[in-house]
Amino acid sequence: MASGMAKQLSVLVGAGSIGQAIIRRVSAGKHIVLADYSKENAQRAAKTLEDAGFECSTMQCDLGSKEDILKLVEFATSKGDVTNVVNAAGVSPSQASVEEILRVDLYGTSVLLEEFGKVMAEGGSGVVISSQSGHRLPALPQEQNEALAMTPVDKLLGLPFLQEINDTLKAYQYSKRCNVLRVMYEATRWGRRGATVNSISPGIIITPLANDELHGPRKDGYLKMIEGMPARRAGTPDEVGDLAEFLMSSRGRFISGADFLIDGGCTASYWYGDLQYLKATH
């Protein structure tokens, strides 16, 4: 199939609320490939999008498996020119072990960036959903920054300072910091294909998972965090979608390798405002 005649394609990994909000904003007239650890989740998202007029395909994909990612790349490129890639998949500190967080959030995202960077269409764009949590690590030594950014993916999990992590929150923070650094590194490679890639670091965004937390045993901590940040409220998937749409549109073509906090000022308050007390526990 000649490139000029191929169907344009959007790929979404992680078919939750934030990913859907982004992909529907950038995929009019394009075929959407929905990949999720749960095939049922992908199929439910596809039904929602198809009812809104989008054309979709689904597949099961474990983000932490290089084999699965390679299958996803092959599947996507067989259907057309990949113009948009959104990675909104991952596991949280309360969901998984240290090893699983590093395998999925850190290693898997790095593999995804590398492999899709090899096939992106000219003018294409990508967005990785990171987290405000990555901004809560103190400044890392430069050698650690460079290692997270540039270590060959198959050697990433062997980095000595990662192997020393024994706390799930710390593993998550390092993973999200790695996402941002890896996006910077991969932007130089994606640029050779005329494509851009950026990361977005959301704060508390109302999704089914966040709603569970806001009504669960840790709700008081979440409510205090919301009360202590400048916006005094949680965000919505549509607000993240609006930012991603800008970055992936023609208006964002001069932006690549950048990270964007969208957290209602929570990180600012964590370091310098009413949430400084959290540094003792986070």
mmCIF file of N, CA and C in Angstrom, residues 109-118 149-151 153 179-192 195-197 256-257:
data_model
loop_
_atom_site.group_PDB
_atom_site.id
_atom_site.type_symbol
_atom_site.label_atom_id
_atom_site.label_comp_id
_atom_site.label_asym_id
_atom_site.label_seq_id
_atom_site.Cartn_x
_atom_site.Cartn_y
_atom_site.Cartn_z
ATOM 1 N N THR A 109 6.858 1.606 28.701
ATOM 2 C CA THR A 109 6.705 2.891 28.025
ATOM 3 C C THR A 109 7.932 3.205 27.177
ATOM 4 N N SER A 110 9.113 2.862 27.676
ATOM 5 C CA SER A 110 10.350 3.110 26.928
ATOM 6 C C SER A 110 10.395 2.284 25.647
ATOM 7 N N VAL A 111 9.973 1.029 25.737
ATOM 8 C CA VAL A 111 9.921 0.178 24.541
ATOM 9 C C VAL A 111 8.916 0.733 23.540
ATOM 10 N N LEU A 112 7.753 1.127 24.023
ATOM 11 C CA LEU A 112 6.715 1.666 23.141
ATOM 12 C C LEU A 112 7.228 2.890 22.385
ATOM 13 N N LEU A 113 7.877 3.794 23.086
ATOM 14 C CA LEU A 113 8.422 4.993 22.448
ATOM 15 C C LEU A 113 9.448 4.629 21.382
ATOM 16 N N GLU A 114 10.304 3.690 21.696
ATOM 17 C CA GLU A 114 11.352 3.315 20.745
ATOM 18 C C GLU A 114 10.767 2.652 19.501
ATOM 19 N N GLU A 115 9.866 1.712 19.697
ATOM 20 C CA GLU A 115 9.363 0.932 18.563
ATOM 21 C C GLU A 115 8.427 1.756 17.675
ATOM 22 N N PHE A 116 7.557 2.565 18.257
ATOM 23 C CA PHE A 116 6.698 3.395 17.404
ATOM 24 C C PHE A 116 7.489 4.528 16.769
ATOM 25 N N GLY A 117 8.581 4.936 17.414
ATOM 26 C CA GLY A 117 9.435 5.942 16.801
ATOM 27 C C GLY A 117 10.047 5.491 15.489
ATOM 28 N N LYS A 118 10.096 4.192 15.267
ATOM 29 C CA LYS A 118 10.657 3.643 14.028
ATOM 30 C C LYS A 118 9.657 3.656 12.866
ATOM 31 N N ALA A 149 17.334 8.209 30.544
ATOM 32 C CA ALA A 149 16.977 8.704 29.212
ATOM 33 C C ALA A 149 17.526 7.834 28.095
ATOM 34 N N MET A 150 18.762 7.346 28.236
ATOM 35 C CA MET A 150 19.473 6.812 27.074
ATOM 36 C C MET A 150 19.905 5.355 27.175
ATOM 37 N N THR A 151 19.753 4.719 28.316
ATOM 38 C CA THR A 151 20.142 3.310 28.418
ATOM 39 C C THR A 151 19.328 2.473 27.437
ATOM 40 N N VAL A 153 16.904 -0.084 25.973
ATOM 41 C CA VAL A 153 15.718 -0.526 26.710
ATOM 42 C C VAL A 153 15.904 -1.882 27.382
ATOM 43 N N ASN A 179 9.693 8.390 32.207
ATOM 44 C CA ASN A 179 8.826 8.682 31.054
ATOM 45 C C ASN A 179 9.180 10.025 30.438
ATOM 46 N N VAL A 180 9.323 11.044 31.292
ATOM 47 C CA VAL A 180 9.602 12.403 30.827
ATOM 48 C C VAL A 180 10.976 12.469 30.156
ATOM 49 N N LEU A 181 11.968 11.850 30.787
ATOM 50 C CA LEU A 181 13.321 11.865 30.225
ATOM 51 C C LEU A 181 13.395 11.062 28.931
ATOM 52 N N ARG A 182 12.667 9.965 28.901
ATOM 53 C CA ARG A 182 12.692 9.118 27.701
ATOM 54 C C ARG A 182 12.021 9.834 26.525
ATOM 55 N N VAL A 183 10.963 10.585 26.812
ATOM 56 C CA VAL A 183 10.309 11.375 25.768
ATOM 57 C C VAL A 183 11.288 12.397 25.192
ATOM 58 N N MET A 184 12.066 13.040 26.055
ATOM 59 C CA MET A 184 13.062 14.001 25.574
ATOM 60 C C MET A 184 14.059 13.325 24.634
ATOM 61 N N TYR A 185 14.550 12.166 25.056
ATOM 62 C CA TYR A 185 15.523 11.424 24.246
ATOM 63 C C TYR A 185 14.916 10.976 22.929
ATOM 64 N N GLU A 186 13.724 10.396 22.989
ATOM 65 C CA GLU A 186 13.101 9.859 21.782
ATOM 66 C C GLU A 186 12.643 10.964 20.833
ATOM 67 N N ALA A 187 12.386 12.162 21.357
ATOM 68 C CA ALA A 187 11.988 13.270 20.483
ATOM 69 C C ALA A 187 13.048 13.544 19.425
ATOM 70 N N THR A 188 14.314 13.323 19.764
ATOM 71 C CA THR A 188 15.379 13.549 18.789
ATOM 72 C C THR A 188 15.310 12.508 17.673
ATOM 73 N N ARG A 189 14.855 11.323 18.014
ATOM 74 C CA ARG A 189 14.738 10.255 17.004
ATOM 75 C C ARG A 189 13.451 10.390 16.200
ATOM 76 N N TRP A 190 12.358 10.666 16.884
ATOM 77 C CA TRP A 190 11.090 10.867 16.176
ATOM 78 C C TRP A 190 11.210 12.030 15.198
ATOM 79 N N GLY A 191 11.992 13.030 15.568
ATOM 80 C CA GLY A 191 12.150 14.199 14.712
ATOM 81 C C GLY A 191 12.766 13.880 13.366
ATOM 82 N N ARG A 192 13.570 12.825 13.300
ATOM 83 C CA ARG A 192 14.157 12.430 12.021
ATOM 84 C C ARG A 192 13.093 11.941 11.042
ATOM 85 N N ALA A 195 8.222 13.689 13.059
ATOM 86 C CA ALA A 195 7.171 13.480 14.055
ATOM 87 C C ALA A 195 7.563 14.110 15.388
ATOM 88 N N THR A 196 6.570 14.452 16.181
ATOM 89 C CA THR A 196 6.796 15.027 17.500
ATOM 90 C C THR A 196 6.285 14.085 18.577
ATOM 91 N N VAL A 197 6.842 14.227 19.799
ATOM 92 C CA VAL A 197 6.360 13.443 20.932
ATOM 93 C C VAL A 197 6.576 14.253 22.201
ATOM 94 N N SER A 256 8.225 19.628 20.979
ATOM 95 C CA SER A 256 8.582 18.211 21.019
ATOM 96 C C SER A 256 9.603 17.989 22.128
ATOM 97 N N GLY A 257 9.497 16.848 22.787
ATOM 98 C CA GLY A 257 10.409 16.531 23.874
ATOM 99 C C GLY A 257 10.106 17.273 25.156
#
